[in-house]
Amino acid sequence: MSERSGRADQHRTGSAQQALERGTDRPLMEIYDAALLDLDGVVYVGPAAVPHAPETLAAARSAGMRLAFVTNNASRPPEKVAAHLRELGVPAESDEVATSAQAAARVVAEMVPAGSAVLIVGGEGLEEAIVGRGLRPVRAHDPDVAAVVQGYDPTVGWMQLAEGSFAVRSGVPWVASNTDLTIPTARGIAPGNGALVQVIRSTTGREPVVAGKPELALHAESAERVNAHRPLIVGDRLDTDIEGANRAGADSLLVLSGVTDAAQLLAAPPEHRPTYLAADLRGLLRVHEPVCLDADGVSSGGWTASVRDGRLELTGSGEPSEGLRVACVAWWSTPGDDPTPALRRLAGAGG
């Protein structure tokens, strides 16, 4: 154990280390047998790869880490997701891809008899998953409809939402692939499936059964795909990727290449706090230094954070994600009422 690690453990007086405090003596890709990777905002944004993602994942594979590509986006079937990844320089097979559409189809199949008509509010990813479960996808409500399944697709409009509302109001089971309110795109943050689910929720007064992250069905399916015994959940969203990892009792890496920013992470409740933090997927390739907690505050990577008179102060320099990491540990340990000094410092450092 290093002197720095020992001081941190001593400061905790024997208690378990909290989120973002833990260090490693090896790169994450050598510690965990598989990475369960979110896609949007982690591996790609829209049609383009996140910078450094293809070469990082190639290095992780070379080190023996298995990769599962896990997405709450239900719009595309696994083969199209895998083809997109290959176009971006990330070798992937369809059996390494797990989508929320597949998880939703599994849930629906447990609710209705084989061959039942299921009304689709979504795209081809849902249709293919429903057919794969021996069910019959339809697009208009009639008395034969046995369930509704809803997932994100950019073509969803008023007509699909209306048909879905008619069926949900009739009382049949309603399964949503996920309830992410937003989705990252090449042009910025756009409405996600959760925003579209809210339309039917408001129209009918009903709540859907949710199949994707942070629920555990998608996690279990993706872990099984790559025979993961000690998986690391990698994502950019606190309320899906990180909460799902915590529910599953798995470690997690939050990357800052997607929707989560510094203010959101500082405000995260315990269930949304990750094990590790990095600017992007290169966090898989490096050793994560343990934080040092002492009378001066929380230190790591050239940064020191402390809470003084309710204000979160951050000094030093280095990788901005390390600055955010020590700021979070300090703030979560001694919450105050003004995080803006640290946020300004991070903004000035490019974080």
PDB file of C-alpha atoms in Angstrom, residues 159-347:
ATOM      1  CA  MET A 159     -49.587   9.405 -35.167  1.00  0.00           C
ATOM      2  CA  GLN A 160     -47.520   6.751 -33.376  1.00  0.00           C
ATOM      3  CA  LEU A 161     -47.973   8.479 -30.025  1.00  0.00           C
ATOM      4  CA  ALA A 162     -51.729   8.706 -30.610  1.00  0.00           C
ATOM      5  CA  GLU A 163     -52.024   5.001 -31.508  1.00  0.00           C
ATOM      6  CA  GLY A 164     -49.950   4.111 -28.476  1.00  0.00           C
ATOM      7  CA  SER A 165     -52.149   6.273 -26.254  1.00  0.00           C
ATOM      8  CA  PHE A 166     -55.325   4.625 -27.579  1.00  0.00           C
ATOM      9  CA  ALA A 167     -53.916   1.169 -26.754  1.00  0.00           C
ATOM     10  CA  VAL A 168     -52.481   2.106 -23.347  1.00  0.00           C
ATOM     11  CA  ARG A 169     -55.780   3.730 -22.386  1.00  0.00           C
ATOM     12  CA  SER A 170     -57.545   0.441 -23.204  1.00  0.00           C
ATOM     13  CA  GLY A 171     -55.648  -1.169 -20.315  1.00  0.00           C
ATOM     14  CA  VAL A 172     -53.152  -3.479 -22.062  1.00  0.00           C
ATOM     15  CA  PRO A 173     -49.605  -3.806 -20.670  1.00  0.00           C
ATOM     16  CA  TRP A 174     -47.263  -0.962 -21.623  1.00  0.00           C
ATOM     17  CA  VAL A 175     -43.486  -1.508 -21.685  1.00  0.00           C
ATOM     18  CA  ALA A 176     -40.973   1.272 -22.319  1.00  0.00           C
ATOM     19  CA  SER A 177     -37.485   0.379 -23.470  1.00  0.00           C
ATOM     20  CA  ASN A 178     -36.106   3.200 -21.311  1.00  0.00           C
ATOM     21  CA  THR A 179     -37.004   6.611 -19.921  1.00  0.00           C
ATOM     22  CA  ASP A 180     -33.895   8.687 -20.743  1.00  0.00           C
ATOM     23  CA  LEU A 181     -35.198  12.231 -21.092  1.00  0.00           C
ATOM     24  CA  THR A 182     -32.395  13.263 -23.447  1.00  0.00           C
ATOM     25  CA  ILE A 183     -30.121  11.788 -26.075  1.00  0.00           C
ATOM     26  CA  PRO A 184     -26.798  13.258 -27.288  1.00  0.00           C
ATOM     27  CA  THR A 185     -26.596  13.996 -31.017  1.00  0.00           C
ATOM     28  CA  ALA A 186     -24.013  15.574 -33.300  1.00  0.00           C
ATOM     29  CA  ARG A 187     -25.993  18.840 -33.071  1.00  0.00           C
ATOM     30  CA  GLY A 188     -26.471  18.802 -29.307  1.00  0.00           C
ATOM     31  CA  ILE A 189     -28.743  17.308 -26.652  1.00  0.00           C
ATOM     32  CA  ALA A 190     -32.141  16.233 -28.055  1.00  0.00           C
ATOM     33  CA  PRO A 191     -35.332  14.740 -26.542  1.00  0.00           C
ATOM     34  CA  GLY A 192     -34.965  11.067 -25.683  1.00  0.00           C
ATOM     35  CA  ASN A 193     -37.476   8.267 -25.239  1.00  0.00           C
ATOM     36  CA  GLY A 194     -38.392   9.481 -21.759  1.00  0.00           C
ATOM     37  CA  ALA A 195     -39.750  12.698 -23.237  1.00  0.00           C
ATOM     38  CA  LEU A 196     -41.913  10.683 -25.631  1.00  0.00           C
ATOM     39  CA  VAL A 197     -43.017   8.337 -22.859  1.00  0.00           C
ATOM     40  CA  GLN A 198     -44.175  11.408 -20.966  1.00  0.00           C
ATOM     41  CA  VAL A 199     -46.612  12.212 -23.786  1.00  0.00           C
ATOM     42  CA  ILE A 200     -48.420   8.879 -23.378  1.00  0.00           C
ATOM     43  CA  ARG A 201     -48.133   9.062 -19.586  1.00  0.00           C
ATOM     44  CA  SER A 202     -49.786  12.486 -19.575  1.00  0.00           C
ATOM     45  CA  THR A 203     -52.464  11.371 -22.022  1.00  0.00           C
ATOM     46  CA  THR A 204     -53.410   8.154 -20.230  1.00  0.00           C
ATOM     47  CA  GLY A 205     -52.468   8.643 -16.574  1.00  0.00           C
ATOM     48  CA  ARG A 206     -50.647   5.293 -16.617  1.00  0.00           C
ATOM     49  CA  GLU A 207     -47.053   4.305 -15.874  1.00  0.00           C
ATOM     50  CA  PRO A 208     -45.030   1.936 -18.083  1.00  0.00           C
ATOM     51  CA  VAL A 209     -42.929  -1.021 -17.059  1.00  0.00           C
ATOM     52  CA  VAL A 210     -39.346   0.016 -17.876  1.00  0.00           C
ATOM     53  CA  ALA A 211     -36.940  -2.555 -19.328  1.00  0.00           C
ATOM     54  CA  GLY A 212     -33.662  -0.713 -19.942  1.00  0.00           C
ATOM     55  CA  LYS A 213     -31.113   0.963 -17.696  1.00  0.00           C
ATOM     56  CA  PRO A 214     -31.114   1.498 -14.765  1.00  0.00           C
ATOM     57  CA  GLU A 215     -33.295  -1.618 -14.465  1.00  0.00           C
ATOM     58  CA  LEU A 216     -31.312  -4.844 -14.173  1.00  0.00           C
ATOM     59  CA  ALA A 217     -32.631  -6.875 -17.115  1.00  0.00           C
ATOM     60  CA  LEU A 218     -30.400  -5.157 -19.665  1.00  0.00           C
ATOM     61  CA  HIS A 219     -27.392  -5.343 -17.350  1.00  0.00           C
ATOM     62  CA  ALA A 220     -27.827  -9.092 -16.865  1.00  0.00           C
ATOM     63  CA  GLU A 221     -28.278  -9.732 -20.579  1.00  0.00           C
ATOM     64  CA  SER A 222     -25.179  -7.758 -21.541  1.00  0.00           C
ATOM     65  CA  ALA A 223     -23.033  -9.466 -18.894  1.00  0.00           C
ATOM     66  CA  GLU A 224     -24.171 -12.861 -20.154  1.00  0.00           C
ATOM     67  CA  ARG A 225     -23.264 -11.950 -23.738  1.00  0.00           C
ATOM     68  CA  VAL A 226     -19.562 -11.706 -22.895  1.00  0.00           C
ATOM     69  CA  ASN A 227     -19.468 -14.096 -19.921  1.00  0.00           C
ATOM     70  CA  ALA A 228     -18.476 -11.283 -17.561  1.00  0.00           C
ATOM     71  CA  HIS A 229     -17.616 -12.285 -13.997  1.00  0.00           C
ATOM     72  CA  ARG A 230     -16.194  -8.933 -12.881  1.00  0.00           C
ATOM     73  CA  PRO A 231     -17.624  -6.322 -15.243  1.00  0.00           C
ATOM     74  CA  LEU A 232     -16.994  -2.592 -15.237  1.00  0.00           C
ATOM     75  CA  ILE A 233     -19.982  -0.472 -16.260  1.00  0.00           C
ATOM     76  CA  VAL A 234     -18.890   2.448 -18.460  1.00  0.00           C
ATOM     77  CA  GLY A 235     -21.294   5.284 -19.191  1.00  0.00           C
ATOM     78  CA  ASP A 236     -21.956   8.998 -19.394  1.00  0.00           C
ATOM     79  CA  ARG A 237     -25.297   9.202 -17.582  1.00  0.00           C
ATOM     80  CA  LEU A 238     -25.789   9.248 -13.836  1.00  0.00           C
ATOM     81  CA  ASP A 239     -29.448   8.197 -13.746  1.00  0.00           C
ATOM     82  CA  THR A 240     -29.075   5.193 -16.063  1.00  0.00           C
ATOM     83  CA  ASP A 241     -25.499   3.903 -16.396  1.00  0.00           C
ATOM     84  CA  ILE A 242     -24.230   4.744 -12.921  1.00  0.00           C
ATOM     85  CA  GLU A 243     -27.453   4.060 -11.030  1.00  0.00           C
ATOM     86  CA  GLY A 244     -27.768   0.769 -12.909  1.00  0.00           C
ATOM     87  CA  ALA A 245     -24.224  -0.216 -11.922  1.00  0.00           C
ATOM     88  CA  ASN A 246     -24.907   0.609  -8.289  1.00  0.00           C
ATOM     89  CA  ARG A 247     -28.134  -1.397  -8.333  1.00  0.00           C
ATOM     90  CA  ALA A 248     -26.234  -4.355  -9.787  1.00  0.00           C
ATOM     91  CA  GLY A 249     -23.424  -4.049  -7.240  1.00  0.00           C
ATOM     92  CA  ALA A 250     -20.898  -3.419 -10.030  1.00  0.00           C
ATOM     93  CA  ASP A 251     -18.093  -0.871 -10.258  1.00  0.00           C
ATOM     94  CA  SER A 252     -18.487   1.957 -12.749  1.00  0.00           C
ATOM     95  CA  LEU A 253     -16.513   4.461 -14.797  1.00  0.00           C
ATOM     96  CA  LEU A 254     -18.206   7.764 -15.620  1.00  0.00           C
ATOM     97  CA  VAL A 255     -16.849   9.455 -18.741  1.00  0.00           C
ATOM     98  CA  LEU A 256     -17.404  13.150 -19.375  1.00  0.00           C
ATOM     99  CA  SER A 257     -17.738  12.842 -23.158  1.00  0.00           C
ATOM    100  CA  GLY A 258     -21.554  12.754 -23.050  1.00  0.00           C
ATOM    101  CA  VAL A 259     -24.345  14.443 -21.129  1.00  0.00           C
ATOM    102  CA  THR A 260     -23.049  14.727 -17.538  1.00  0.00           C
ATOM    103  CA  ASP A 261     -21.289  17.946 -16.588  1.00  0.00           C
ATOM    104  CA  ALA A 262     -19.401  19.063 -13.471  1.00  0.00           C
ATOM    105  CA  ALA A 263     -22.380  20.701 -11.747  1.00  0.00           C
ATOM    106  CA  GLN A 264     -24.542  17.604 -12.229  1.00  0.00           C
ATOM    107  CA  LEU A 265     -21.886  15.289 -10.812  1.00  0.00           C
ATOM    108  CA  LEU A 266     -21.333  17.513  -7.773  1.00  0.00           C
ATOM    109  CA  ALA A 267     -25.092  17.415  -7.107  1.00  0.00           C
ATOM    110  CA  ALA A 268     -25.354  13.631  -7.568  1.00  0.00           C
ATOM    111  CA  PRO A 269     -27.052  11.679  -4.763  1.00  0.00           C
ATOM    112  CA  PRO A 270     -25.232   8.569  -3.486  1.00  0.00           C
ATOM    113  CA  GLU A 271     -26.996   6.211  -5.895  1.00  0.00           C
ATOM    114  CA  HIS A 272     -25.674   8.242  -8.852  1.00  0.00           C
ATOM    115  CA  ARG A 273     -22.019   8.363  -7.800  1.00  0.00           C
ATOM    116  CA  PRO A 274     -19.465   6.373  -9.848  1.00  0.00           C
ATOM    117  CA  THR A 275     -16.448   4.382  -8.729  1.00  0.00           C
ATOM    118  CA  TYR A 276     -14.089   6.060 -11.194  1.00  0.00           C
ATOM    119  CA  LEU A 277     -14.079   9.209 -13.338  1.00  0.00           C
ATOM    120  CA  ALA A 278     -12.320  10.079 -16.613  1.00  0.00           C
ATOM    121  CA  ALA A 279     -12.618  12.569 -19.426  1.00  0.00           C
ATOM    122  CA  ASP A 280     -13.222   9.768 -21.938  1.00  0.00           C
ATOM    123  CA  LEU A 281     -12.607   6.078 -22.556  1.00  0.00           C
ATOM    124  CA  ARG A 282      -8.859   6.497 -22.107  1.00  0.00           C
ATOM    125  CA  GLY A 283      -9.665   6.108 -18.422  1.00  0.00           C
ATOM    126  CA  LEU A 284      -9.741   2.357 -19.115  1.00  0.00           C
ATOM    127  CA  LEU A 285      -6.046   2.389 -19.960  1.00  0.00           C
ATOM    128  CA  ARG A 286      -4.612   4.157 -16.943  1.00  0.00           C
ATOM    129  CA  VAL A 287      -3.935   3.632 -13.278  1.00  0.00           C
ATOM    130  CA  HIS A 288      -6.269   5.688 -11.072  1.00  0.00           C
ATOM    131  CA  GLU A 289      -4.409   7.340  -8.225  1.00  0.00           C
ATOM    132  CA  PRO A 290      -6.139   7.110  -4.825  1.00  0.00           C
ATOM    133  CA  VAL A 291      -7.167  10.411  -3.302  1.00  0.00           C
ATOM    134  CA  CYS A 292      -5.390  11.767  -0.250  1.00  0.00           C
ATOM    135  CA  LEU A 293      -7.651  13.090   2.495  1.00  0.00           C
ATOM    136  CA  ASP A 294      -5.957  15.183   5.173  1.00  0.00           C
ATOM    137  CA  ALA A 295      -6.271  18.470   7.046  1.00  0.00           C
ATOM    138  CA  ASP A 296      -5.674  20.454   3.846  1.00  0.00           C
ATOM    139  CA  GLY A 297      -8.559  18.808   2.008  1.00  0.00           C
ATOM    140  CA  VAL A 298      -8.791  16.205  -0.742  1.00  0.00           C
ATOM    141  CA  SER A 299      -5.873  15.881  -3.163  1.00  0.00           C
ATOM    142  CA  SER A 300      -5.068  13.935  -6.315  1.00  0.00           C
ATOM    143  CA  GLY A 301      -3.481  14.548  -9.700  1.00  0.00           C
ATOM    144  CA  GLY A 302      -2.125  17.980  -8.833  1.00  0.00           C
ATOM    145  CA  TRP A 303      -5.398  19.312  -7.440  1.00  0.00           C
ATOM    146  CA  THR A 304      -6.624  19.998  -3.895  1.00  0.00           C
ATOM    147  CA  ALA A 305     -10.260  20.646  -2.957  1.00  0.00           C
ATOM    148  CA  SER A 306     -11.741  21.733   0.358  1.00  0.00           C
ATOM    149  CA  VAL A 307     -14.966  23.181   1.732  1.00  0.00           C
ATOM    150  CA  ARG A 308     -14.395  26.378   3.723  1.00  0.00           C
ATOM    151  CA  ASP A 309     -17.282  28.323   5.215  1.00  0.00           C
ATOM    152  CA  GLY A 310     -19.685  26.467   2.924  1.00  0.00           C
ATOM    153  CA  ARG A 311     -17.683  27.289  -0.242  1.00  0.00           C
ATOM    154  CA  LEU A 312     -16.074  24.615  -2.388  1.00  0.00           C
ATOM    155  CA  GLU A 313     -12.528  25.758  -3.177  1.00  0.00           C
ATOM    156  CA  LEU A 314     -10.253  24.120  -5.751  1.00  0.00           C
ATOM    157  CA  THR A 315      -6.553  24.843  -6.219  1.00  0.00           C
ATOM    158  CA  GLY A 316      -3.786  23.367  -8.344  1.00  0.00           C
ATOM    159  CA  SER A 317      -3.604  22.252 -11.933  1.00  0.00           C
ATOM    160  CA  GLY A 318      -3.655  19.121 -14.040  1.00  0.00           C
ATOM    161  CA  GLU A 319      -6.223  17.001 -15.836  1.00  0.00           C
ATOM    162  CA  PRO A 320      -9.618  18.728 -15.341  1.00  0.00           C
ATOM    163  CA  SER A 321     -11.367  15.431 -14.651  1.00  0.00           C
ATOM    164  CA  GLU A 322      -9.013  14.899 -11.676  1.00  0.00           C
ATOM    165  CA  GLY A 323      -9.909  18.371 -10.431  1.00  0.00           C
ATOM    166  CA  LEU A 324     -13.586  17.471 -10.655  1.00  0.00           C
ATOM    167  CA  ARG A 325     -12.908  14.184  -8.901  1.00  0.00           C
ATOM    168  CA  VAL A 326     -11.324  15.752  -5.807  1.00  0.00           C
ATOM    169  CA  ALA A 327     -13.969  18.504  -5.799  1.00  0.00           C
ATOM    170  CA  CYS A 328     -16.696  15.852  -5.689  1.00  0.00           C
ATOM    171  CA  VAL A 329     -15.061  13.872  -2.890  1.00  0.00           C
ATOM    172  CA  ALA A 330     -14.658  17.029  -0.808  1.00  0.00           C
ATOM    173  CA  TRP A 331     -18.191  18.256  -1.511  1.00  0.00           C
ATOM    174  CA  TRP A 332     -19.834  14.891  -0.857  1.00  0.00           C
ATOM    175  CA  SER A 333     -17.926  14.535   2.431  1.00  0.00           C
ATOM    176  CA  THR A 334     -18.707  18.054   3.667  1.00  0.00           C
ATOM    177  CA  PRO A 335     -21.523  19.560   1.587  1.00  0.00           C
ATOM    178  CA  GLY A 336     -21.820  23.319   1.708  1.00  0.00           C
ATOM    179  CA  ASP A 337     -23.991  25.861  -0.046  1.00  0.00           C
ATOM    180  CA  ASP A 338     -21.718  27.342  -2.741  1.00  0.00           C
ATOM    181  CA  PRO A 339     -19.848  25.137  -5.249  1.00  0.00           C
ATOM    182  CA  THR A 340     -19.321  27.985  -7.735  1.00  0.00           C
ATOM    183  CA  PRO A 341     -15.659  28.775  -6.881  1.00  0.00           C
ATOM    184  CA  ALA A 342     -14.624  25.240  -7.834  1.00  0.00           C
ATOM    185  CA  LEU A 343     -16.862  25.210 -10.917  1.00  0.00           C
ATOM    186  CA  ARG A 344     -15.293  28.447 -12.120  1.00  0.00           C
ATOM    187  CA  ARG A 345     -11.823  27.005 -11.566  1.00  0.00           C
ATOM    188  CA  LEU A 346     -12.710  23.891 -13.547  1.00  0.00           C
ATOM    189  CA  ALA A 347     -14.198  25.964 -16.368  1.00  0.00           C
TER     190      ALA A 347
END
